[in-house]
C-alpha cells in the first residue's frame, strides 16, 4: 500500500510539473497604447496637444503620423515628436484627418484620434472700451474658407439687445444707454460656413479710468485715494474716497470712506494725510494732499468699517459731487452729488456706486439683514490677521465691485439716495456694505450728527438710461406682500444664525429671494471647497438657499489695488496685488 501511495503521489506531481516542461516564464502582457483626446476641432493654423500613453513596455516612445505620414505635411497638418499637432493653413479635403501614435516598442501597436480642421475667425479690435450709447466698429477675418460671411452677436444674442448693446450685420456695435451688470460684454462673429467657430472681442461699457486719474482741485469723490502712509517697503495700497459728510453749523466737511482705507485698519493717528489719487495710482509716491485723517470707527464685531478725514480747504468739492453719478453727456456720466436723504436697502432694489477700480457700476441688492464674517489685514499687503463679524449688512449682486472700490457710496440708482458704505467683497464681485445710517451714527459729535452732503433725489442716469426726476415709486401688490413677509423671516433667521454660523464653512446668513416669487428666504453663504454641515431646506417654514462663494475680505480680496513700491534704481512694478 505504501508503494502504491508513493506511485500515486508521483503521478500527481508529474501531472503538475509536465505543463511547465521546457522551463521559461509566461509570455509578457501585450503592449497597449491610447491617445487622448480622441477627437478635436482645430481652426486652420491652430494647435492641439495629444498625449500617447504606452503600457507594458519600458520604451514608451511613439512615432506620430498624420494620415499615415510620419510627422504629417503642410496639406493635412504637422505633428511634433511630442504630439503637438499644427493644422494646415487651409482646410484639407476631407476636413477630418487622423492623428496616429505608433509604439516604438511594438510597431504593430497603435492608437489614433480624429482632428477636424475648421475655419479660423478673429475679431478686430479684440478689446474695446465704449461709452454709453457710443459706437465701435468691429471687423471679422476668416481663414481657411472662401465663405467669409459671419453672424454677429452680443453675449450670445444675435444682433444683441438694448441691455447689452446692439450690433448690425456689418459689425457696428452700439453700446446701451445704461451700464449693464456685469459691465463687460462679449461681441462675437460666428462663421456662417461653420457655426461652431467664432471670434470674440471683450467690450467694457464705460471708462473706469475716470475714477483713477489725478483730478484738478476741487476734487469730486468716488475717486482713487487713501492714507499717504498706507504702504510698506514693498507695496502700497489704496481705496476710494467715497462721499462728503458734514457736521456742525457752520458745517465742517469730511471725506467719508472705510477705516481700512483712511485709517490703515486702525493703525493711523489723527492728522495723517489723505491723498488723491491713492498711492497705487501715483507709483507709491505722495500725490495731492486733500484731507487729514480725523476719526475711525473701531473694527469690532457689530460695528462699522468707516472713517472720516477733514478736507483741506479748496481741495474737495463741497457740493458733495461724486464722479459719474450724474447726467450722461457725450456718453460719459458726469459728476453729481447724491441725494441728501438716505434710504433703507430693500431686496432687489436697483443700486449704483462709483469707485476707484470699476468706476460706475450698477446692480441690485441681493441680501439684507446679513450677518457676515469679514477678513482683515492690519498692514498693506499682509496676510489675514483678524476676522470681524458684522450684523444687519447689505450684500449686492455679483460683478458689482472689485478691489480698490472699498469706501464707495452705494446708492439707489433711481433716486441717488445713499444706502450703504461699501467695504468688502468676495471673488464673484459681490460687495458688502454697512447701512449708511449706521455709518453716520458712528460719527456724531455731541449733538452734531454727521449728514451726507447732497441734493434733491435724481436718477443715476448711467445706470437707468434716464435723466428725468423720478416720481414716487409705488410697490406692486406682490412686492408689498413680499415686504410684509420679511420681518417674520428675519425673526427666524435670528433664532438660527448663531447655530448656522458656528459651522466654520458658513460665512454669512441673511435674507434674500428664492425661486418662489413674493417669498423671502434665508440665504446661507458657504465657503467654496469647504465641507459644511447639512443645511435644512427650510427653517420654521422659511425656505433656505445656499450660495457658495469665496471668503469676504476687506483687503486681499482680489489682486487689483496694490502696487509694488519702487526700490533704489528700479521702477515701480505691478505686483500680486493685495487690496483695500
Coordinates of C-alpha atoms in Angstrom, one line a residue:
X1 CA 0.0 0.0 0.0
X2 CA 2.8 2.4 0.8
X3 CA 4.4 1.8 -2.6
X4 CA 1.1 2.3 -4.4
X5 CA 0.6 5.5 -2.4
X6 CA 4.0 6.7 -3.5
X7 CA 3.4 5.9 -7.1
X8 CA 0.1 7.8 -7.0
X9 CA 1.7 10.8 -5.4
X10 CA 4.5 10.7 -8.0
X11 CA 1.9 10.6 -10.8
X12 CA 0.1 13.6 -9.4
X13 CA 3.3 15.6 -9.1
X14 CA 4.3 14.6 -12.6
X15 CA 0.9 15.9 -13.9
X16 CA 1.5 19.2 -12.1
X17 CA 5.0 19.6 -13.4
X18 CA 4.6 18.5 -17.0
X19 CA 2.8 21.6 -18.3
X20 CA 5.9 23.6 -17.3
X21 CA 8.4 21.3 -19.1
X22 CA 10.9 23.1 -21.1
X23 CA 11.3 26.0 -18.4
X24 CA 10.8 29.8 -19.1
X25 CA 8.2 32.3 -17.9
X26 CA 4.6 33.1 -19.0
X27 CA 4.6 35.4 -22.1
X28 CA 4.6 39.1 -21.2
X29 CA 1.4 41.0 -21.5
X30 CA 0.9 42.7 -24.8
X31 CA 1.9 46.4 -25.3
X32 CA -1.1 48.7 -25.3
X33 CA -1.4 52.3 -26.4
X34 CA -4.0 55.0 -26.1
X35 CA -4.2 58.6 -27.4
X36 CA -6.1 61.5 -25.8
X37 CA -8.1 63.4 -26.7
X38 CA -9.8 61.1 -29.1
X39 CA -11.3 63.8 -31.2
X40 CA -10.8 67.5 -31.6
X41 CA -11.8 70.5 -33.7
X42 CA -8.9 72.9 -34.6
X43 CA -9.1 76.1 -36.7
X44 CA -6.6 76.4 -39.6
X45 CA -3.2 77.3 -38.2
X46 CA -4.3 76.3 -34.7
X47 CA -2.6 73.7 -32.5
X48 CA -3.7 70.9 -30.2
X49 CA -1.6 68.7 -27.9
X50 CA -2.1 65.0 -28.0
X51 CA -0.9 62.5 -25.4
X52 CA 0.1 58.9 -26.1
X53 CA 0.2 56.5 -23.2
X54 CA 2.1 53.3 -23.6
X55 CA 1.7 50.4 -21.1
X56 CA 3.5 47.1 -20.6
X57 CA 6.7 48.4 -22.2
X58 CA 9.8 50.1 -20.8
X59 CA 10.2 52.0 -24.0
X60 CA 7.2 54.4 -24.0
X61 CA 8.3 56.4 -27.1
X62 CA 6.0 56.7 -30.0
X63 CA 6.1 57.8 -33.7
X64 CA 3.5 60.3 -34.6
X65 CA 1.7 60.3 -38.0
X66 CA -0.9 62.3 -39.7
X67 CA -3.0 60.4 -42.3
X68 CA -0.2 57.8 -42.2
X69 CA 2.6 60.2 -42.9
X70 CA 5.3 60.4 -40.2
X71 CA 5.3 64.0 -38.9
X72 CA 2.5 65.0 -41.3
X73 CA 2.8 67.6 -44.0
X74 CA 1.6 71.1 -45.0
X75 CA -1.6 69.7 -46.6
X76 CA -3.0 67.7 -43.7
X77 CA -1.1 69.3 -40.8
X78 CA 2.1 68.5 -39.0
X79 CA 2.8 66.9 -35.7
X80 CA 5.9 67.1 -33.5
X81 CA 7.7 64.3 -31.7
X82 CA 5.9 65.4 -28.5
X83 CA 2.4 65.2 -30.0
X84 CA 1.7 68.8 -30.8
X85 CA -0.5 69.0 -33.9
X86 CA -0.5 72.1 -36.0
X87 CA -3.4 72.5 -38.5
X88 CA -2.6 73.5 -42.1
X89 CA -3.2 77.0 -43.5
X90 CA -6.1 75.7 -45.5
X91 CA -8.9 73.2 -44.7
X92 CA -7.9 69.9 -46.2
X93 CA -10.3 67.7 -48.2
X94 CA -11.7 65.9 -46.4
X95 CA -11.6 68.2 -43.4
X96 CA -11.1 65.4 -40.9
X97 CA -7.7 63.9 -40.6
X98 CA -6.3 61.0 -38.5
X99 CA -3.5 61.5 -36.0
X100 CA -1.8 58.2 -35.0
X101 CA 0.8 57.2 -32.4
X102 CA 2.8 54.0 -33.2
X103 CA 4.6 52.3 -30.3
X104 CA 8.3 52.1 -30.9
X105 CA 8.5 49.1 -28.6
X106 CA 6.0 47.2 -30.8
X107 CA 5.3 48.8 -34.1
X108 CA 2.2 46.6 -34.5
X109 CA 0.5 48.6 -31.8
X110 CA -1.0 52.0 -32.4
X111 CA -3.8 54.3 -31.4
X112 CA -5.4 57.2 -33.2
X113 CA -7.5 60.3 -32.9
X114 CA -9.5 62.4 -35.3
X115 CA -9.0 66.1 -36.0
X116 CA -11.4 68.2 -37.9
X117 CA -9.8 71.3 -39.3
X118 CA -12.2 74.3 -39.3
X119 CA -12.2 77.9 -40.3
X120 CA -10.4 80.4 -38.0
X121 CA -12.3 83.5 -37.0
X122 CA -10.8 86.6 -35.4
X123 CA -12.3 89.9 -34.4
X124 CA -10.6 93.3 -34.5
X125 CA -10.2 95.1 -32.2
X126 CA -10.1 92.2 -29.6
X127 CA -10.8 94.6 -26.8
X128 CA -12.6 97.9 -26.6
X129 CA -13.9 100.5 -24.1
X130 CA -17.2 102.0 -25.3
X131 CA -19.0 104.9 -23.7
X132 CA -22.8 104.8 -23.2
X133 CA -24.8 104.9 -26.5
X134 CA -21.4 105.3 -28.4
X135 CA -20.4 103.1 -31.3
X136 CA -17.5 100.8 -32.1
X137 CA -16.8 99.2 -35.5
X138 CA -15.7 95.6 -35.4
X139 CA -14.3 93.6 -38.3
X140 CA -14.1 89.8 -38.7
X141 CA -11.4 87.9 -40.5
X142 CA -11.9 84.3 -41.6
X143 CA -9.1 81.9 -42.7
X144 CA -9.5 78.6 -44.4
X145 CA -12.9 79.3 -46.0
X146 CA -14.0 81.1 -49.1
X147 CA -17.3 81.9 -47.5
X148 CA -16.3 84.8 -45.2
X149 CA -19.9 85.7 -44.0
X150 CA -20.4 85.9 -40.3
X151 CA -23.3 86.4 -37.9
X152 CA -22.7 89.0 -35.2
X153 CA -24.0 88.6 -31.6
X154 CA -23.6 90.2 -28.2
X155 CA -23.4 87.9 -25.2
X156 CA -24.8 85.1 -27.4
X157 CA -27.8 87.0 -28.7
X158 CA -27.8 87.6 -32.5
X159 CA -27.8 91.3 -33.0
X160 CA -27.7 91.9 -29.3
X161 CA -30.3 93.9 -27.4
X162 CA -30.9 97.2 -25.6
X163 CA -29.5 95.9 -22.3
X164 CA -26.0 94.8 -23.5
X165 CA -25.8 96.7 -26.8
X166 CA -26.7 96.0 -30.4
X167 CA -24.6 95.1 -33.4
X168 CA -25.6 95.2 -37.1
X169 CA -24.7 92.9 -39.9
X170 CA -21.6 94.9 -40.7
X171 CA -20.2 94.7 -37.2
X172 CA -21.1 98.2 -36.0
X173 CA -21.7 97.9 -32.2
X174 CA -23.9 100.4 -30.4
X175 CA -23.5 100.5 -26.6
X176 CA -26.6 100.5 -24.4
X177 CA -27.8 103.7 -22.8
X178 CA -27.2 102.3 -19.3
X179 CA -24.3 100.3 -17.9
X180 CA -25.3 96.6 -17.7
X181 CA -24.4 94.2 -14.9
X182 CA -21.8 92.9 -15.4
X183 CA -20.4 95.9 -17.3
X184 CA -18.3 93.8 -19.6
X185 CA -19.9 92.1 -22.6
X186 CA -18.7 89.8 -25.4
X187 CA -19.1 90.6 -29.1
X188 CA -18.8 87.5 -31.3
X189 CA -18.6 86.9 -35.0
X190 CA -19.9 83.4 -35.8
X191 CA -18.9 81.8 -39.1
X192 CA -21.9 81.1 -41.3
X193 CA -19.9 78.3 -43.1
X194 CA -19.1 76.6 -39.7
X195 CA -21.3 77.9 -36.9
X196 CA -19.2 76.1 -34.4
X197 CA -16.4 78.6 -34.9
X198 CA -16.4 82.2 -33.8
X199 CA -14.1 85.0 -32.9
X200 CA -14.6 87.2 -29.8
X201 CA -14.0 90.7 -28.6
X202 CA -14.2 91.9 -25.0
X203 CA -16.1 95.2 -24.5
X204 CA -16.2 97.2 -21.4
X205 CA -19.1 99.7 -21.2
X206 CA -17.9 102.9 -19.5
X207 CA -14.5 104.3 -18.8
X208 CA -13.2 103.1 -15.4
X209 CA -10.0 105.2 -15.7
X210 CA -12.1 108.3 -14.9
X211 CA -12.0 107.3 -11.2
X212 CA -8.2 106.6 -11.2
X213 CA -6.9 109.8 -12.6
X214 CA -5.4 112.8 -10.8
X215 CA -8.1 115.5 -10.5
X216 CA -7.8 119.2 -10.6
X217 CA -9.0 120.9 -7.3
X218 CA -11.6 120.8 -6.0
X219 CA -11.8 117.1 -6.5
X220 CA -15.0 115.1 -6.9
X221 CA -15.3 112.0 -4.8
X222 CA -15.8 108.4 -5.8
X223 CA -12.1 108.7 -6.8
X224 CA -8.9 106.9 -6.0
X225 CA -7.4 107.9 -2.7
X226 CA -6.2 106.8 0.7
X227 CA -3.9 107.3 3.6
X228 CA -0.4 108.5 2.5
X229 CA 1.2 106.1 4.9
X230 CA -0.6 103.0 3.7
X231 CA 2.4 101.2 2.4
X232 CA 5.4 99.1 3.4
X233 CA 8.9 98.9 2.0
X234 CA 7.5 96.6 -0.8
X235 CA 3.8 97.5 -1.6
X236 CA 1.4 100.4 -1.4
X237 CA -2.4 100.3 -1.0
X238 CA -5.4 102.5 -1.9
X239 CA -9.2 102.5 -1.9
X240 CA -12.0 105.0 -2.7
X241 CA -12.7 108.4 -1.3
X242 CA -16.5 107.8 -1.1
X243 CA -18.6 110.7 -0.2
X244 CA -18.7 114.1 1.6
X245 CA -20.3 114.4 5.1
X246 CA -20.8 117.5 7.3
X247 CA -21.1 118.1 11.0
X248 CA -22.0 121.3 12.9
X249 CA -23.1 124.8 11.9
X250 CA -21.4 126.3 10.1
X251 CA -20.6 122.9 8.7
X252 CA -17.2 121.2 8.9
X253 CA -16.7 118.9 5.9
X254 CA -15.2 115.4 5.9
X255 CA -14.4 112.7 3.4
X256 CA -16.2 109.5 4.2
X257 CA -14.6 106.2 3.5
X258 CA -13.5 103.0 5.3
X259 CA -11.4 102.5 8.4
X260 CA -9.1 100.2 6.3
X261 CA -8.7 102.9 3.6
X262 CA -8.3 106.1 5.7
X263 CA -7.1 104.7 9.0
X264 CA -4.9 101.8 7.8
X265 CA -7.2 99.2 9.6
X266 CA -7.0 101.1 12.9
X267 CA -3.2 101.8 12.7
X268 CA -3.4 105.5 11.9
X269 CA -3.2 108.5 14.2
X270 CA -5.3 111.7 13.8
X271 CA -3.7 114.2 11.3
X272 CA -2.2 111.7 8.9
X273 CA -2.5 112.9 5.3
X274 CA -5.1 111.6 2.8
X275 CA -4.2 111.9 -0.8
X276 CA -5.9 111.9 -4.2
X277 CA -5.2 109.8 -6.2
X278 CA -4.2 106.9 -4.0
X279 CA -0.7 105.5 -3.8
X280 CA -1.4 102.7 -6.3
X281 CA -2.2 105.4 -8.9
X282 CA 0.8 107.6 -8.2
X283 CA 3.5 105.0 -8.2
X284 CA 3.5 104.7 -4.4
X285 CA 4.6 108.4 -4.1
X286 CA 2.5 111.0 -2.2
X287 CA 0.0 112.8 -4.5
X288 CA -2.3 115.8 -3.8
X289 CA -3.0 116.3 -0.1
X290 CA -6.8 116.7 0.1
X291 CA -7.7 115.8 3.7
X292 CA -6.4 114.8 7.1
X293 CA -7.5 111.6 8.9
X294 CA -9.8 112.6 11.8
X295 CA -11.7 109.7 13.2
X296 CA -12.4 106.0 12.6
X297 CA -15.0 103.6 14.0
X298 CA -13.2 100.6 15.6
X299 CA -13.1 97.4 13.6
X300 CA -15.1 95.3 16.0
X301 CA -18.0 92.8 16.0
X302 CA -21.3 94.5 15.4
X303 CA -19.6 97.8 14.3
X304 CA -19.0 99.5 11.0
X305 CA -15.9 99.8 8.8
X306 CA -15.8 103.6 8.4
X307 CA -13.6 106.6 8.9
X308 CA -13.7 110.3 8.1
X309 CA -11.0 112.8 7.2
X310 CA -11.4 116.6 7.4
X311 CA -11.0 118.2 4.0
X312 CA -8.2 120.7 3.1
X313 CA -9.9 123.9 2.2
X314 CA -10.2 124.3 -1.5
X315 CA -9.1 120.8 -2.3
X316 CA -12.5 119.0 -2.3
X317 CA -15.8 119.9 -4.0
X318 CA -18.1 121.0 -1.1
X319 CA -21.2 120.3 -3.2
X320 CA -20.6 116.6 -2.5
X321 CA -20.2 115.7 -6.1
X322 CA -19.3 112.1 -6.9
X323 CA -17.8 111.0 -10.2
X324 CA -20.2 109.5 -12.8
X325 CA -23.3 109.9 -10.6
X326 CA -25.0 112.5 -12.7
X327 CA -26.4 113.1 -16.2
X328 CA -24.8 111.5 -19.3
X329 CA -23.1 113.8 -21.7
X330 CA -21.3 112.6 -24.8
X331 CA -21.7 109.0 -23.5
X332 CA -19.9 109.8 -20.2
X333 CA -21.8 110.1 -16.9
X334 CA -20.9 113.5 -15.2
X335 CA -20.2 114.2 -11.6
X336 CA -23.2 114.9 -9.3
X337 CA -23.9 114.9 -5.6
X338 CA -26.0 112.1 -4.2
X339 CA -29.4 112.8 -2.6
X340 CA -29.3 114.5 0.8
X341 CA -31.7 112.0 2.3
X342 CA -30.9 108.3 3.0
X343 CA -32.9 105.2 2.2
X344 CA -33.1 101.7 3.7
X345 CA -31.9 98.9 1.4
X346 CA -34.7 96.6 0.0
X347 CA -34.2 93.3 -1.7
X348 CA -33.8 93.5 -5.5
X349 CA -33.5 97.3 -5.3
X350 CA -31.6 98.8 -8.2
X351 CA -28.3 100.3 -7.0
X352 CA -25.2 102.1 -8.2
X353 CA -21.8 103.0 -6.9
X354 CA -18.8 105.0 -8.3
X355 CA -15.5 103.5 -7.1
X356 CA -11.7 103.6 -7.9
X357 CA -11.4 100.3 -9.7
X358 CA -14.7 99.6 -11.6
X359 CA -15.9 103.2 -11.9
X360 CA -19.7 103.4 -12.2
X361 CA -21.3 100.0 -11.7
X362 CA -25.0 99.1 -11.5
X363 CA -26.6 96.1 -9.8
X364 CA -29.2 95.0 -7.3
X365 CA -29.5 94.3 -3.5
X366 CA -29.0 90.5 -3.2
X367 CA -29.2 90.2 0.6
X368 CA -30.3 92.3 3.6
X369 CA -30.1 91.8 7.3
X370 CA -26.9 89.8 6.7
X371 CA -24.6 88.7 9.5
X372 CA -21.2 88.2 7.8
X373 CA -17.6 87.4 8.7
X374 CA -15.0 89.7 7.0
X375 CA -11.3 89.1 7.0
X376 CA -8.8 92.0 7.6
X377 CA -5.1 92.6 7.3
X378 CA -3.6 95.3 9.6
X379 CA -0.8 96.0 7.1
X380 CA -0.8 96.8 3.4
X381 CA -0.4 93.6 1.5
X382 CA -0.3 91.5 4.7
X383 CA -2.0 88.2 5.5
X384 CA -5.3 88.0 7.3
X385 CA -4.8 89.0 10.9
X386 CA -8.4 89.3 12.2
X387 CA -11.9 88.4 11.3
X388 CA -14.8 90.7 12.2
X389 CA -18.5 89.7 12.3
X390 CA -20.9 92.5 11.2
X391 CA -24.7 92.5 11.6
X392 CA -27.6 93.9 9.5
X393 CA -25.4 94.2 6.4
X394 CA -26.2 94.6 2.7
X395 CA -24.8 92.2 0.0
X396 CA -25.0 93.2 -3.6
X397 CA -25.4 91.2 -6.8
X398 CA -22.1 89.8 -8.3
X399 CA -19.9 91.8 -10.7
X400 CA -20.7 95.0 -8.7
X401 CA -17.2 95.8 -7.4
X402 CA -13.6 94.9 -7.3
X403 CA -10.5 95.5 -5.1
X404 CA -10.0 99.2 -4.6
X405 CA -13.7 100.1 -4.6
X406 CA -13.8 99.9 -0.8
X407 CA -15.1 103.2 0.6
X408 CA -17.6 103.7 -2.3
X409 CA -21.1 105.0 -1.5
X410 CA -23.8 102.6 -2.6
X411 CA -27.0 104.5 -3.7
X412 CA -30.5 103.7 -5.0
X413 CA -30.0 104.2 -8.7
X414 CA -33.5 105.6 -9.2
X415 CA -33.1 108.3 -6.6
X416 CA -29.4 108.6 -5.8
X417 CA -30.3 108.2 -2.1
X418 CA -27.4 106.7 -0.1
X419 CA -28.0 103.1 1.1
X420 CA -24.7 101.8 2.4
X421 CA -20.9 102.2 2.5
X422 CA -19.0 99.5 0.6
X423 CA -16.1 97.9 2.4
X424 CA -15.6 94.3 1.4
X425 CA -16.3 91.7 -1.3
X426 CA -15.9 88.2 -2.4
X427 CA -14.3 86.7 -5.5
X428 CA -17.6 87.0 -7.5
X429 CA -17.6 90.8 -7.3
X430 CA -20.5 90.9 -4.8
X431 CA -19.9 93.7 -2.4
X432 CA -20.7 94.0 1.3
X433 CA -21.9 97.4 2.7
X434 CA -22.7 98.9 6.1
X435 CA -26.1 100.5 6.0
X436 CA -25.5 104.2 5.7
X437 CA -27.4 105.3 8.8
X438 CA -25.3 103.0 11.0
X439 CA -22.2 104.7 9.5
X440 CA -23.5 108.2 10.0
X441 CA -24.5 107.4 13.6
X442 CA -20.9 106.4 14.3
X443 CA -19.7 109.9 13.7
X444 CA -22.0 112.0 15.9
X445 CA -20.1 114.7 17.7
X446 CA -22.2 115.6 20.7
X447 CA -25.5 116.9 19.2
X448 CA -23.9 117.3 15.8
X449 CA -25.0 114.4 13.6
X450 CA -23.0 113.5 10.5
X451 CA -25.0 114.1 7.4
X452 CA -24.5 113.3 3.7
X453 CA -23.8 116.4 1.7
X454 CA -26.2 116.2 -1.3
X455 CA -29.1 117.5 -3.4
X456 CA -32.6 116.5 -4.2
X457 CA -33.2 113.0 -5.4
X458 CA -32.4 112.3 -9.0
X459 CA -31.8 109.4 -11.4
X460 CA -28.3 107.9 -11.7
X461 CA -28.5 108.2 -15.5
X462 CA -25.6 105.9 -16.2
X463 CA -27.5 103.0 -14.6
X464 CA -31.1 103.9 -15.6
X465 CA -30.6 105.5 -19.0
X466 CA -32.9 108.2 -17.8
X467 CA -32.3 111.8 -16.8
X468 CA -35.8 112.8 -15.6
X469 CA -36.6 113.5 -12.0
X470 CA -38.1 110.3 -10.6
X471 CA -41.7 110.2 -9.5
X472 CA -42.9 108.2 -6.4
X473 CA -42.1 104.5 -6.8
X474 CA -45.2 102.5 -5.9
X475 CA -44.6 98.9 -4.9
X476 CA -46.6 96.3 -6.7
X477 CA -49.1 94.2 -4.8
X478 CA -46.6 91.3 -4.9
X479 CA -43.8 93.5 -3.7
X480 CA -46.0 94.7 -0.8
X481 CA -46.7 91.1 0.2
X482 CA -43.0 90.2 0.0
X483 CA -42.0 93.1 2.2
X484 CA -44.8 92.2 4.7
X485 CA -43.3 88.7 5.0
X486 CA -39.7 89.9 5.6
X487 CA -40.0 90.6 9.3
X488 CA -41.1 87.1 10.1
X489 CA -38.2 85.7 8.0
X490 CA -35.7 88.0 9.9
X491 CA -37.0 86.7 13.2
X492 CA -36.5 83.1 12.2
X493 CA -33.0 83.9 10.8
X494 CA -32.0 85.5 14.1
X495 CA -33.2 82.4 16.1
X496 CA -31.0 80.1 14.0
X497 CA -28.0 82.2 12.8
X498 CA -25.8 81.5 15.8
X499 CA -26.0 77.8 15.3
X500 CA -25.6 78.1 11.5
X501 CA -22.5 80.3 11.8
X502 CA -20.9 78.0 14.3
X503 CA -20.1 75.9 11.2
X504 CA -16.6 77.1 10.1
X505 CA -17.8 76.8 6.5
X506 CA -20.6 79.3 6.9
X507 CA -19.5 82.8 6.1
X508 CA -22.8 84.7 6.3
X509 CA -26.5 84.4 6.9
X510 CA -29.1 86.8 5.7
X511 CA -32.4 87.4 3.9
X512 CA -32.8 87.1 0.2
X513 CA -35.1 85.9 -2.6
X514 CA -35.7 82.4 -3.8
X515 CA -37.4 80.6 -6.6
X516 CA -40.9 81.4 -5.3
X517 CA -42.0 85.0 -6.2
X518 CA -43.1 87.0 -3.2
X519 CA -41.5 84.7 -0.6
X520 CA -38.3 85.7 1.2
X521 CA -35.8 83.1 2.0
X522 CA -32.9 82.6 4.5
X523 CA -29.7 82.8 2.5
X524 CA -26.6 80.9 3.8
X525 CA -23.3 81.8 2.2
X526 CA -20.8 78.9 2.5
X527 CA -17.1 78.8 1.7
X528 CA -16.3 77.3 -1.7
X529 CA -14.4 74.0 -1.4
X530 CA -15.0 73.6 2.3
X531 CA -17.4 70.9 3.6
X532 CA -20.3 72.1 5.7
X533 CA -22.9 70.5 7.9
X534 CA -26.2 69.6 6.5
X535 CA -28.5 72.6 6.0
X536 CA -32.2 72.0 6.1
X537 CA -34.4 73.0 3.2
X538 CA -36.4 75.3 5.5
X539 CA -36.2 76.7 9.0
X540 CA -39.6 77.0 10.7
X541 CA -41.3 77.1 7.3
X542 CA -39.0 79.7 5.8
X543 CA -37.1 78.2 2.8
X544 CA -33.3 78.3 2.8
X545 CA -31.0 79.0 -0.1
X546 CA -27.3 78.1 -0.2
X547 CA -24.8 80.4 -2.1
X548 CA -21.3 79.1 -2.5
X549 CA -18.6 81.8 -2.5
X550 CA -15.1 82.8 -1.6
X551 CA -14.4 84.5 1.8
X552 CA -15.4 88.1 2.3
X553 CA -12.4 90.3 2.6
X554 CA -11.8 94.0 3.3
X555 CA -8.3 93.5 1.9
X556 CA -6.6 91.0 -0.3
X557 CA -10.0 90.0 -1.8
X558 CA -8.8 90.5 -5.4
X559 CA -5.4 91.4 -6.7
X560 CA -6.2 94.7 -8.4
X561 CA -5.5 97.6 -6.0
X562 CA -2.0 97.3 -4.7
X563 CA 1.3 98.2 -6.4
X564 CA 4.8 97.2 -5.6
X565 CA 6.8 100.1 -4.5
X566 CA 10.0 101.2 -6.2
X567 CA 13.3 100.4 -4.7
X568 CA 16.6 102.2 -5.3
X569 CA 17.4 102.3 -9.0
X570 CA 14.3 100.4 -10.0
X571 CA 10.9 101.4 -11.4
X572 CA 7.7 100.5 -9.6
X573 CA 6.1 97.3 -10.9
X574 CA 2.6 95.9 -10.7
X575 CA 2.7 93.1 -8.1
X576 CA 0.4 90.4 -6.8
X577 CA -2.0 93.0 -5.6
X578 CA -3.5 92.8 -2.1
X579 CA -6.3 95.3 -1.9
X580 CA -8.4 97.7 0.0

